[in-house]
Coordinates of C-alpha atoms in Angstrom, one line a residue:
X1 CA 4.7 21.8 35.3
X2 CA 5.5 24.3 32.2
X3 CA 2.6 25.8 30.6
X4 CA 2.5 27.8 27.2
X5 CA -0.3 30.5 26.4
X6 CA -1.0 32.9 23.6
X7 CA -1.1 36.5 24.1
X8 CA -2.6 39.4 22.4
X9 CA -0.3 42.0 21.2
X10 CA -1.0 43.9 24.9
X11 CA 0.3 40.7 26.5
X12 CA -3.8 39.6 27.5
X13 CA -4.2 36.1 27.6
X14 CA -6.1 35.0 24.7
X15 CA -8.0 31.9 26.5
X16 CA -6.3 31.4 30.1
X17 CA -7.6 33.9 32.6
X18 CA -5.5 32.3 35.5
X19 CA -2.5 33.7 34.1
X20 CA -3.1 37.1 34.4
X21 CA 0.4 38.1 35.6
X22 CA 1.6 37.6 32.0
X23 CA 0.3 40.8 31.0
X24 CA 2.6 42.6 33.2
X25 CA 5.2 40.1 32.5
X26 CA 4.8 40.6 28.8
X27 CA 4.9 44.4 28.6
X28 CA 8.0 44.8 30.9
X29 CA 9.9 42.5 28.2
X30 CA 9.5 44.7 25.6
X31 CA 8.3 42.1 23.4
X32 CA 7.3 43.6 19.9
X33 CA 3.9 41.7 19.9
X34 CA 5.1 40.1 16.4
X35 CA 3.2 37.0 15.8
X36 CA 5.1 34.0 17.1
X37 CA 7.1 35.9 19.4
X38 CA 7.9 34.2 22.8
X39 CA 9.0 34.7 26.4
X40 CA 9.5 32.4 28.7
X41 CA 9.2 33.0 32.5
X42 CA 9.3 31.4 35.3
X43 CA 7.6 31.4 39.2
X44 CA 4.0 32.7 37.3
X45 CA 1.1 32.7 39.5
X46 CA -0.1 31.1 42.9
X47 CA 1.6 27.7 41.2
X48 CA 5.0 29.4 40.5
X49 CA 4.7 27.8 37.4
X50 CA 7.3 27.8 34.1
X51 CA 5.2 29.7 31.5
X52 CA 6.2 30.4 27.9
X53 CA 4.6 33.2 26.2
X54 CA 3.3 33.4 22.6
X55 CA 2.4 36.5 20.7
X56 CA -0.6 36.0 18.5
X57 CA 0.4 39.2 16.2
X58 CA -1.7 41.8 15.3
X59 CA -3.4 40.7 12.5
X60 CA -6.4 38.6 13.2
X61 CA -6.9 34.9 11.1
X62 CA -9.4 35.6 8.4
X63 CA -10.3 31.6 8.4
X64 CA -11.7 29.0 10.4
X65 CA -8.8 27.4 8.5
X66 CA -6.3 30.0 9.7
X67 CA -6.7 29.5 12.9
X68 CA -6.5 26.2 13.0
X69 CA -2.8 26.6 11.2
X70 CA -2.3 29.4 13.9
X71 CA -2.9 27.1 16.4
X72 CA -0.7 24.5 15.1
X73 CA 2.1 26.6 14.9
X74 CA 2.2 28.0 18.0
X75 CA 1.5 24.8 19.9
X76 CA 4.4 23.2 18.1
X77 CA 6.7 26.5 19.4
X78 CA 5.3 25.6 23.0
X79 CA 6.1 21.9 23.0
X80 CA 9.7 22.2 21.4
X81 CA 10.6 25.0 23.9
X82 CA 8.9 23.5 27.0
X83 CA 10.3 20.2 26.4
X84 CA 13.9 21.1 27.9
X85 CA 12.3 22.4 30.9
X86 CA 9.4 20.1 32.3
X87 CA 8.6 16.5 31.6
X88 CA 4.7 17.5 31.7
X89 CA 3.7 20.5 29.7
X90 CA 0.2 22.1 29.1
X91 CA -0.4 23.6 25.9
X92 CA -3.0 26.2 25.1
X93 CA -5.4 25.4 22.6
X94 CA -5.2 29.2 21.3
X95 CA -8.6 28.9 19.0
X96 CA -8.2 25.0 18.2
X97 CA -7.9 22.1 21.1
X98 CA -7.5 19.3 18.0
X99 CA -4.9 21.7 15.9
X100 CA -3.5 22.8 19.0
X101 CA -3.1 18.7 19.9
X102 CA -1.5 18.0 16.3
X103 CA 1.0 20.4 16.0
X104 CA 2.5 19.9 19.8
X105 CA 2.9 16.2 19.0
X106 CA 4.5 16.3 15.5
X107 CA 6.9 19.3 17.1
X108 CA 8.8 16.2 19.2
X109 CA 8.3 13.6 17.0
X110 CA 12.2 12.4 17.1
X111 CA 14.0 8.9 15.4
X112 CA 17.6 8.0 15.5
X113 CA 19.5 5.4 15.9
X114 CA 22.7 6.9 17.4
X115 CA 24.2 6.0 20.6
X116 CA 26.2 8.4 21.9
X117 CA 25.0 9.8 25.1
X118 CA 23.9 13.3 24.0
X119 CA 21.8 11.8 21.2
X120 CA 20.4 9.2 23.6
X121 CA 19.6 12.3 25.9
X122 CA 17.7 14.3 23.6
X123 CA 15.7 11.2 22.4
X124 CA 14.7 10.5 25.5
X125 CA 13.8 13.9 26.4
X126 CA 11.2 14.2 24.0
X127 CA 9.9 10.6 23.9
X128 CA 9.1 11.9 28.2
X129 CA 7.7 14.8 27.3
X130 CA 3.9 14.4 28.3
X131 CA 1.7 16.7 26.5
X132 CA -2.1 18.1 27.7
X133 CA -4.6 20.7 27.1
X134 CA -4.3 23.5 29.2
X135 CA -7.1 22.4 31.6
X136 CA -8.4 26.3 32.6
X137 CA -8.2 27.4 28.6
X138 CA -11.4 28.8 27.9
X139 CA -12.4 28.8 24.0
X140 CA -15.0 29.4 21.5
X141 CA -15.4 26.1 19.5
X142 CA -14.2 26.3 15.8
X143 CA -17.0 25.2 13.2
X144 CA -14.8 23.5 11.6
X145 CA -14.1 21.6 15.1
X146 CA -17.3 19.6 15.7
X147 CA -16.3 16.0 16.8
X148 CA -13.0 16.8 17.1
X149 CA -10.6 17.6 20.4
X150 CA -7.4 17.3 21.8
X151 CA -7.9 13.6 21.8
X152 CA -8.2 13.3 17.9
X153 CA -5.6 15.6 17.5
X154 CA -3.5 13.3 19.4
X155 CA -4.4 10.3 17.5
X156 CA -4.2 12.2 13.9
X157 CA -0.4 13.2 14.9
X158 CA 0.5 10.0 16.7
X159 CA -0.4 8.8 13.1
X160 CA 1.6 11.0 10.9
X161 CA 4.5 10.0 13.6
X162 CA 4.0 6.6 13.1
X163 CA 4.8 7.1 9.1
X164 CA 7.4 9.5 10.0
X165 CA 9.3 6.5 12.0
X166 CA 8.4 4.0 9.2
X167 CA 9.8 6.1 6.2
X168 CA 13.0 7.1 7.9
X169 CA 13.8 3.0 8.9
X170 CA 17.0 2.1 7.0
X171 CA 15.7 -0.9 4.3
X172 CA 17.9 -3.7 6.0
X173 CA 15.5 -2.6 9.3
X174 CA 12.4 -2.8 7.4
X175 CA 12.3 -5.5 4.9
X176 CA 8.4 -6.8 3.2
X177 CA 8.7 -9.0 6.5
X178 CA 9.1 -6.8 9.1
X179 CA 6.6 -4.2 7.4
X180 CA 4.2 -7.1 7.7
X181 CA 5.4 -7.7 11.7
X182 CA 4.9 -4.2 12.8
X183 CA 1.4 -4.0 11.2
X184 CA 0.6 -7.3 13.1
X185 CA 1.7 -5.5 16.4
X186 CA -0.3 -2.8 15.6
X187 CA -3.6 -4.2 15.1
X188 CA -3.1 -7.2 17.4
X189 CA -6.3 -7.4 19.5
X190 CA -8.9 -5.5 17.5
X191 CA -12.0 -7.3 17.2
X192 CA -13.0 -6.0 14.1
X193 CA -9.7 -5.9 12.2
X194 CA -8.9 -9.0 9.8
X195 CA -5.3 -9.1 8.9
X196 CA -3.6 -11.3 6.4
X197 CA 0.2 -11.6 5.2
X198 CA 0.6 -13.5 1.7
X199 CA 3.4 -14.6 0.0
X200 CA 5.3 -15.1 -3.7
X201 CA 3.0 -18.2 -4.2
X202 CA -0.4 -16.8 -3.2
X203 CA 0.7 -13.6 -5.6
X204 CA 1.3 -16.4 -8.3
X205 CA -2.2 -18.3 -8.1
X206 CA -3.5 -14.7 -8.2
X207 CA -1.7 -13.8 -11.3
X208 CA 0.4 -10.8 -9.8
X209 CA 2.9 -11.0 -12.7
X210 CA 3.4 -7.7 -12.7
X211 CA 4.0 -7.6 -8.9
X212 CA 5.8 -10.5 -9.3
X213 CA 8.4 -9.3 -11.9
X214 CA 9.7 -6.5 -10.1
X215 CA 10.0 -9.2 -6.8
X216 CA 11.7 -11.1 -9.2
X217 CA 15.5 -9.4 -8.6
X218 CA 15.8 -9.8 -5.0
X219 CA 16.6 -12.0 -2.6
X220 CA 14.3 -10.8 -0.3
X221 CA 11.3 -12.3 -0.1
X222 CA 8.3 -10.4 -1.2
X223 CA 4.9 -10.1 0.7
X224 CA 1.0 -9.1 0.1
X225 CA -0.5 -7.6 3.4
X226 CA -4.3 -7.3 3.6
X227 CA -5.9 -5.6 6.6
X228 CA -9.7 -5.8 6.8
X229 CA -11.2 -3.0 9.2
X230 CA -15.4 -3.8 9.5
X231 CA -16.4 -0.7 11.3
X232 CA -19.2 -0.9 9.6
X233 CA -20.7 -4.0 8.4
X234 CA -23.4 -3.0 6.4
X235 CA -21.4 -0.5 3.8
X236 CA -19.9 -0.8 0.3
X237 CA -15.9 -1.0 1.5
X238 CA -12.8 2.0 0.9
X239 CA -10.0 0.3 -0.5
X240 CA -6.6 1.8 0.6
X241 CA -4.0 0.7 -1.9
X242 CA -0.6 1.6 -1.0
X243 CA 3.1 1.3 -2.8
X244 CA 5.2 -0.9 -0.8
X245 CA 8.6 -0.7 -2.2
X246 CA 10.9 -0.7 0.6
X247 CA 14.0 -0.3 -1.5
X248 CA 14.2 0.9 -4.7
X249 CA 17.6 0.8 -6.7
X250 CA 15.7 0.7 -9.9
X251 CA 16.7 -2.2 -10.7
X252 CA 18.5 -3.0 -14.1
X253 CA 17.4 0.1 -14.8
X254 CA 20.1 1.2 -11.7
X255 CA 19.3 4.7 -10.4
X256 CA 22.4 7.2 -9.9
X257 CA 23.8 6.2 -6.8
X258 CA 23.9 10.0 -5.2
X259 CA 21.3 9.9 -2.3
X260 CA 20.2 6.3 -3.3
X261 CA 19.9 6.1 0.4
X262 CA 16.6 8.2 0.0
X263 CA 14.6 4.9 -2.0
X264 CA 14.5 3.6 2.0
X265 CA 11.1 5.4 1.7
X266 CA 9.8 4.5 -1.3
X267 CA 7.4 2.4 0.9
X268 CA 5.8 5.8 1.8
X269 CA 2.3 5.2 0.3
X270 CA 1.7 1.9 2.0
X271 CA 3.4 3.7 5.1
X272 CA 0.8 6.6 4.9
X273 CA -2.4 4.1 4.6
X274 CA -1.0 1.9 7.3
X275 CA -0.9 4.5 9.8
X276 CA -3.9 6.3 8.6
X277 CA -5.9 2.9 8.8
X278 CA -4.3 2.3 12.2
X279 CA -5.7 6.0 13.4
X280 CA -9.2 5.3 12.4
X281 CA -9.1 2.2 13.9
X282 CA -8.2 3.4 16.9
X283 CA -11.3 6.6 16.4
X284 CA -13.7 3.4 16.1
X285 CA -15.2 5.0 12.9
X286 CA -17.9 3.5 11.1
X287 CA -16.3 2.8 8.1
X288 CA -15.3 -0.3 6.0
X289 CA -11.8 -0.3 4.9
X290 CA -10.0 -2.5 2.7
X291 CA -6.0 -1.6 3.0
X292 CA -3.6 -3.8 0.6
X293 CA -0.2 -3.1 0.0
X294 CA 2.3 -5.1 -2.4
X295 CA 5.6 -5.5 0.0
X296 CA 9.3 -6.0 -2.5
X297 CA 12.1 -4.5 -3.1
X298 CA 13.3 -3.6 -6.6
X299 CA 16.7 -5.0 -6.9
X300 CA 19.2 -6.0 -10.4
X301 CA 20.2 -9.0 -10.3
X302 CA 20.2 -12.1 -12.4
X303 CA 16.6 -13.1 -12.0
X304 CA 15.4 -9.2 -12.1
X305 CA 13.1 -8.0 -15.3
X306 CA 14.7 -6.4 -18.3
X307 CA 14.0 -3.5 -20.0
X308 CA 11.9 -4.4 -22.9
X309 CA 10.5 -7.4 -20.8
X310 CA 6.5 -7.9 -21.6
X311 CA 4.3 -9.0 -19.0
X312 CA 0.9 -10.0 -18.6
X313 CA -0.7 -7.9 -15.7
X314 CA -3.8 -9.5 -13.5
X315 CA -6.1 -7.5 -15.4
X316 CA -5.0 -9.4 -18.5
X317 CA -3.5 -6.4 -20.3
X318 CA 0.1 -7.1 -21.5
X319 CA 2.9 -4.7 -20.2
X320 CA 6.4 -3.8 -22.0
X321 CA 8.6 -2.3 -18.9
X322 CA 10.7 -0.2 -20.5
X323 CA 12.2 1.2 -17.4
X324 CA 12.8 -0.8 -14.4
X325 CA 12.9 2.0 -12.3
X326 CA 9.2 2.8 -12.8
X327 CA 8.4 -0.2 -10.6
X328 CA 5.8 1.1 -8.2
X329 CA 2.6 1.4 -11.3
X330 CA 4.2 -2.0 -12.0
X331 CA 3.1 -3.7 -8.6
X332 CA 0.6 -0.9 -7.7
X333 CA -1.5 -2.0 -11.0
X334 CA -2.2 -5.7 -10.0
X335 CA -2.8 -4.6 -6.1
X336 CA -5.6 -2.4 -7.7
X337 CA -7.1 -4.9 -10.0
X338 CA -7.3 -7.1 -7.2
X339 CA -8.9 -5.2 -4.7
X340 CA -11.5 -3.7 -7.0
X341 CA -12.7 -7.3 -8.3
X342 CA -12.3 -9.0 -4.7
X343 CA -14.4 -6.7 -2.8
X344 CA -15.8 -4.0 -5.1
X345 CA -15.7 -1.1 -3.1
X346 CA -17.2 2.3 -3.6
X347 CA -13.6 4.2 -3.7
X348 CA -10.0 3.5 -4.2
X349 CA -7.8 5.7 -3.2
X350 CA -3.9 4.8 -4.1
X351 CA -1.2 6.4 -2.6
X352 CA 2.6 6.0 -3.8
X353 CA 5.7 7.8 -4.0
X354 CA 5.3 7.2 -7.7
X355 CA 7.5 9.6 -10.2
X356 CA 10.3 12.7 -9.2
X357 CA 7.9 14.6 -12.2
X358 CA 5.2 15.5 -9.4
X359 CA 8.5 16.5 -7.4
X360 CA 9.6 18.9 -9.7
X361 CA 5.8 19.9 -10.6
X362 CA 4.6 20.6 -7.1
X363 CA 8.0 20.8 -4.8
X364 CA 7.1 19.9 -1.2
X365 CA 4.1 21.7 -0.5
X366 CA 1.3 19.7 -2.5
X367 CA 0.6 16.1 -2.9
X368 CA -0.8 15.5 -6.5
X369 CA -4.3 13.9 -6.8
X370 CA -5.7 12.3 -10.1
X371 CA -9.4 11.9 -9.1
X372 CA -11.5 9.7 -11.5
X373 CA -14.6 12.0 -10.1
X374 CA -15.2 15.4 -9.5
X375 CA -16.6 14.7 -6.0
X376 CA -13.9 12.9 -4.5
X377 CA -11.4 15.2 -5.8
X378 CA -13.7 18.1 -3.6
X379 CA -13.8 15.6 -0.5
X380 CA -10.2 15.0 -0.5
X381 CA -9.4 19.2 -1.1
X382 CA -11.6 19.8 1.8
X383 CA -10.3 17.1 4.0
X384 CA -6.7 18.7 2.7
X385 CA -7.4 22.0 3.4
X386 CA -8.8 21.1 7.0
X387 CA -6.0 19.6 8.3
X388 CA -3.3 21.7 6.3
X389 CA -1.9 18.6 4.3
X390 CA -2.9 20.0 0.8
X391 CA -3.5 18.6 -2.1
X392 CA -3.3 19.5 -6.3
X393 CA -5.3 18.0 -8.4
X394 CA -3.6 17.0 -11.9
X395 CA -5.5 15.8 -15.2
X396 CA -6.1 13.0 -16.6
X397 CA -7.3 13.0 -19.9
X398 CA -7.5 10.1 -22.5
X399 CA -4.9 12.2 -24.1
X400 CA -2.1 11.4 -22.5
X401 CA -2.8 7.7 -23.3
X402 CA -1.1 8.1 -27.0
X403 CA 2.6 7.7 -24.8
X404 CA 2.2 4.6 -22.9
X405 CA 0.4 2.3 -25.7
X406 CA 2.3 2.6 -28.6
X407 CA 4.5 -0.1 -28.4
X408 CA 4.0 -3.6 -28.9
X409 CA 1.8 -4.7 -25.6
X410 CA -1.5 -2.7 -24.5
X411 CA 0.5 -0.6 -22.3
X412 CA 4.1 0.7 -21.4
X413 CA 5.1 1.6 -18.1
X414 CA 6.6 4.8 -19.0
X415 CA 5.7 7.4 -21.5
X416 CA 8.9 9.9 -21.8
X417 CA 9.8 12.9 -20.1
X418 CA 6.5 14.4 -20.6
X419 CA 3.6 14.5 -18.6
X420 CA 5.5 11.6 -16.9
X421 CA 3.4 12.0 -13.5
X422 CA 0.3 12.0 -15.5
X423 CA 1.3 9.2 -17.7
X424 CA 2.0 7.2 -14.6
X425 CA -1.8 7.7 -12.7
X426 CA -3.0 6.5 -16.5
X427 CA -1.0 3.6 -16.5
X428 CA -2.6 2.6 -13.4
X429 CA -6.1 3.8 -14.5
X430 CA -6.1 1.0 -17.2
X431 CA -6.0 -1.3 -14.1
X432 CA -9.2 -0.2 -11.9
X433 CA -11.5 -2.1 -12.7
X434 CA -15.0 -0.6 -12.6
X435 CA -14.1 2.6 -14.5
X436 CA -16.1 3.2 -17.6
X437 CA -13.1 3.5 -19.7
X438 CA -11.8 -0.3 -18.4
X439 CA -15.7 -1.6 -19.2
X440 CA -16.5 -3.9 -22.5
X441 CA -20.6 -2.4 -21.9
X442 CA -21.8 -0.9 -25.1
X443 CA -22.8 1.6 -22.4
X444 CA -20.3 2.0 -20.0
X445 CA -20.6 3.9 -16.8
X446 CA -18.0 4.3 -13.5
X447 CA -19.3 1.6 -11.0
X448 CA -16.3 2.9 -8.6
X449 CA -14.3 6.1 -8.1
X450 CA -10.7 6.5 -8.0
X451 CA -8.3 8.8 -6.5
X452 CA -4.5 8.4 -7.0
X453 CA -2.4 10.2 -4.8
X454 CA 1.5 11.0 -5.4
X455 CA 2.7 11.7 -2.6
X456 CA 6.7 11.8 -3.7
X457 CA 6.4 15.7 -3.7
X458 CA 5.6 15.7 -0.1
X459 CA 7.8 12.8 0.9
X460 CA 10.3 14.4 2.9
X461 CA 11.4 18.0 3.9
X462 CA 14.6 19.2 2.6
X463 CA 14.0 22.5 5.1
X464 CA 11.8 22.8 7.7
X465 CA 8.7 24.6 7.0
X466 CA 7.8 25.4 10.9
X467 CA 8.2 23.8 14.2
X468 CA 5.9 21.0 12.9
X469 CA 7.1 21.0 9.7
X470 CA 10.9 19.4 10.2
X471 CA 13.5 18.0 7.7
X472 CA 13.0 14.8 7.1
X473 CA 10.4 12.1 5.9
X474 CA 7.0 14.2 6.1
X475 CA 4.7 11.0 6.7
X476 CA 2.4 13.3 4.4
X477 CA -0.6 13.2 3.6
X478 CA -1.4 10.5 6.8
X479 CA -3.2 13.3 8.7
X480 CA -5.6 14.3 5.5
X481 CA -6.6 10.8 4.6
X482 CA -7.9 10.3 7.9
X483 CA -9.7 13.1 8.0
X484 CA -11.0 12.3 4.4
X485 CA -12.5 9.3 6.5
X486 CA -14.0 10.6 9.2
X487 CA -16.0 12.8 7.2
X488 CA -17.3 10.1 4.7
X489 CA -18.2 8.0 8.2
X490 CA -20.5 10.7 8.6
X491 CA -22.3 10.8 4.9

C-alpha cells in the first residue's frame, strides 16, 4: 500500500494525523516547501508504508474554487508517482475528496494500441492501479462540495476517460456502427434508459437532407442514435445534441492532408454527451435527457455533395453548401430541429467540434458557448468554473446573419473568414425550433433555450497543462456538462 499526503510548508500533515513521522521526514530532506513539491519515502509509520509527500506551498487558496484545482493537482502528482510503486494507492483528499477523486483518475487515464512489451507494461500498470480515499484523512467539507465525494469524483473522471478513449479511436475502429455498439454496451441493462439506432432510410422519412447529403459521399453507412434517460418522469426533457462526424476529410471540399489524421475526433461532441449522459445515468439523477447524435463520415467521392449544392433542411429552410468541409452545422441542424419538435424540451445544449476559428479565438483553455439565454449561459459558467472545465461565452447577434443569407437559399453554411465561429452557432440557430427569432407569431417569444458549445478549442492538448491535463484528446468539457446537470436536477 502507497499513500500520498499534503504537507504544510513545515512538513505538518494537512489532513492525515497518522502520518506524523512525515514532518521529521520532510524537514531532514531539505525540501524548499514550494507548492507541488514531493518526496517519496518509504517504511513510514507502524504500517512501514510507501508514502509520497506533497508540499501545499505557502500561499493559501483564496477560493473554494482554488482548492478544489489544488486538490486536483496534487492528487493527479500522487497517482502518476505512486502508480510505479503499489498496485493500491490512497490519495489524500487535501481540501476536496471529489476534486481529489477527479484529478487521480484522469492522471492514469492511458490508450494505445501498441504491442511491444514495454508499452503493454505501462498500460497495464496503470489500468491496475486501484485508487482510494485516504481512509484516516480528516477534512473540512468545501461548500462548494455538498453532494459530492470521492465517489462522484470517480464517476465524473471515469467519464471524461471514457471520451478520452472514444476521441483518440482511429476512424476504421470507430465507424457510425460501432459508435452505435459501444453505446449499447454501455447502457445495456438500465431500466430507465431507452435506446434507439436508426438508419439512412429512417433519416429519409424524417427529411434529414441535410444529414443526409454530407452521408451521401461514403461508403460507410451512416447512423441516428437516440438514448432516452427518464430519471425523471414528470419533467420537461434536456436534449443533448452532439456532432458525430467520425471522419472528416472535408469532403470535396478536401482538407490539407497534414495532420488529417486529427478529423478521427471530429465525433468529439457526440463523444462528450455520450459519456456525460452515461455518468449521470450511472449518479441516478433526476433528470430527463434526450441525447441524439447524427453518426457519418464526410468523405469525396462520386455521390458526395458539391460545393454550390442547395439543400432543403428538415426545418424547411433551403441550404447552399458552399464548403463541404463545414459539414458538422450541416448534419448538426436537422438533429436539432428534430429533437426540439419531437420532444420539446426546456433546453438544448449542442456540443460539436465545429470551426478551427474558436481554435484560434480561445486556444485550448476555453470551450466557446453561444447561449440563446442569459441564464443558461450563468449555469453553464458556474458548472465550468466548478469543475475547472471553463467556458467563453461568444455573441450572437442578428448581425452576423448578413454573411450566411445572402446567396440564393435562406442560408449558407459558411459566411467567410470572419466571425466564422459565430456565423457557424447562427447557422444552427435558424434550426431550433422554439426560439423567437425561428417563430411566424406576430408576437414571438423563446419557448426553449439554447446553448451551443464548440468544443474544438478544447479538443485535444498539444502540451500538457498538468498531471491531469495530458497531450492528447482532452474529452473536454464531459466533466462540466455533468455537473451543469446535477445542479439543474436539484432546481
Amino acid at each position: 500500500m502507497a499513500t500520498s499526503i499534503a504537507v504544510k510548508p513545515d512538513g505538518t500533515p494537512l489532513s492525515q494525523s497518522s502520518l506524523a513521522d512525515v514532518k521529521e521526514l520532510w524537514s531532514t530532506s531539505k525540501a524548499k516547501s514550494k507548492h507541488g513539491e514531493s518526496r517519496l519515502f518509504y517504511g513510514v509509520g507502524d504500517r512501514k508504508q510507501t508514502v509520497l509527500a506533497l508540499g501545499v506551498g505557502e500561499k493559501e487558496p483564496k477560493t473554494e474554487y482554488e482548492k478544489r484545482e489544488v486538490s486536483r493537482k496534487l492528487a493527479a502528482t500522487a497517482a502518476k508517482q505512486l502508480r510505479d510503486h503499489e498496485e493500491s494507492i490512497k490519495i489524500d483528499p487535501v481540501y476536496s475528496a471529489h476534486a481529489a477523486a477527479t484529478g487521480a483518475h484522469l492522471a492514469l487515464f492511458a490508450w494505445n494500441l501498441k504491442t511491444s512489451d514495454k508499452a503493454k507494461t505501462a498500460l497495464a500498470t496503470a489500468k491496475a492501479a486501484k485508487l482510494e480515499l485516504a481512509s484516516d484523512a480528516s477534512i473540512q467539507p468545501l461548500s462548494i462540495d455538498v453532494g459530492l465525494d470521492w465517489q462522484t469524483g470517480k464517476i465524473y473522471s471515469e467519464a471524461q476517460n471514457l471520451c478520452r478513449e472514444l476521441q483518440e479511436l482511429p476512424a476504421n475502429l470507430c465507424t457510425p456502427t460501432v459508435f452505435c455498439e459501444r453505446a449499447q454496451e454501455l447502457f445495456k441493462g438500465h431500466a430507465n434508459v431507452t435506446l434507439n439506432v436508426h438508419d439512412a432510410e429512417w433519416a429519409k422519412k424524417e427529411r434529414m437532407n441535410m444529414f443526409l447529403s454530407v452521408a451521401a459521399g461514403s461508403d460507410e453507412p451512416c447512423r441516428f442514435l437516440e438514448i432516452i434517460y427518464e430519471g425523471a418522469v414528470d419533467k420537461q426533457p434536456i436534449a443533448f445534441v452532439g456532432k458525430g462526424i467520425t471522419f472528416d476529410s472535408g469532403g470535396i471540399s478536401l482538407k490539407p492532408g497534414a495532420d488529417m489524421k486529427a478529423m478521427r475526433s471530429d465525433m468529439g461532441g457526440a463523444a462528450n454527451l455520450l459519456s456525460a449522459l452515461h455518468a449521470i445515468v450511472q449518479l441516478k439523477l433526476p433528470v430527463k435527457i434526450v441525447f441524439v447524435t447524427p453518426l457519418t463520415e464526410n468523405m469525396p467521392s462520386g455521390k458526395a455533395t458539391k460545393p454550390g449544392d442547395i439543400i432543403t433542411a428538415r426545418s424547411g429552410k433551403t441550404v447552399e453548401v458552399d464548403n463541404t468541409d463545414a459539414e458538422g452545422r450541416l448534419v448538426l441542424g436537422d438533429a436539432l430541429d428534430y429533437v426540439a419538435t419531437t420532444y420539446h424540451p426546456s433546453t438544448i445544449i449542442d456540443a460539436a467540434t465545429l470551426t478551427g476559428a474558436a481554435m484560434i479565438a480561445l486556444g485550448q483553455v476555453y470551450a466557446a458557448v453561444y447561449a440563446s439565454s442569459d441564464d443558461l449561459w450563468h449555469e453553464l459558467e458556474a458548472a465550468g468554473r466548478a469543475e475547472h472545465d471553463r467556458f467563453w461565452r461568444m455573441p450572437l447577434d442578428d448581425e452576423y446573419l448578413n454573411w450566411i443569407n445572402h446567396t440564393g437559399a435562406d442560408l449558407c453554411n459558411t459566411g467567410g473568414r470572419y466571425g466564422g465561429s459565430i456565423t457557424a452557432a447562427m447557422f444552427l440557430r435558424e434550426h431550433v425550433a422554439g426560439l423567437a427569432c425561428n417563430s411566424k407569431d406576430k408576437e414571438p417569444t423563446d419557448t426553449v433555450r439554447w446553448a451551443h458549445i464548440d468544443t474544438a478549442p478544447v479538443m485535444q492538448y498539444t502540451k500538457a497543462l498538468n498531471d491531469y491535463e495530458r497531450v492528447g484528446m482532452s474529452g473536454r468539457p464531459v466533466r462540466a456538462i455533468i455537473e451543469w446537470a446535477r445542479q439543474q436536477s436539484q432546481r
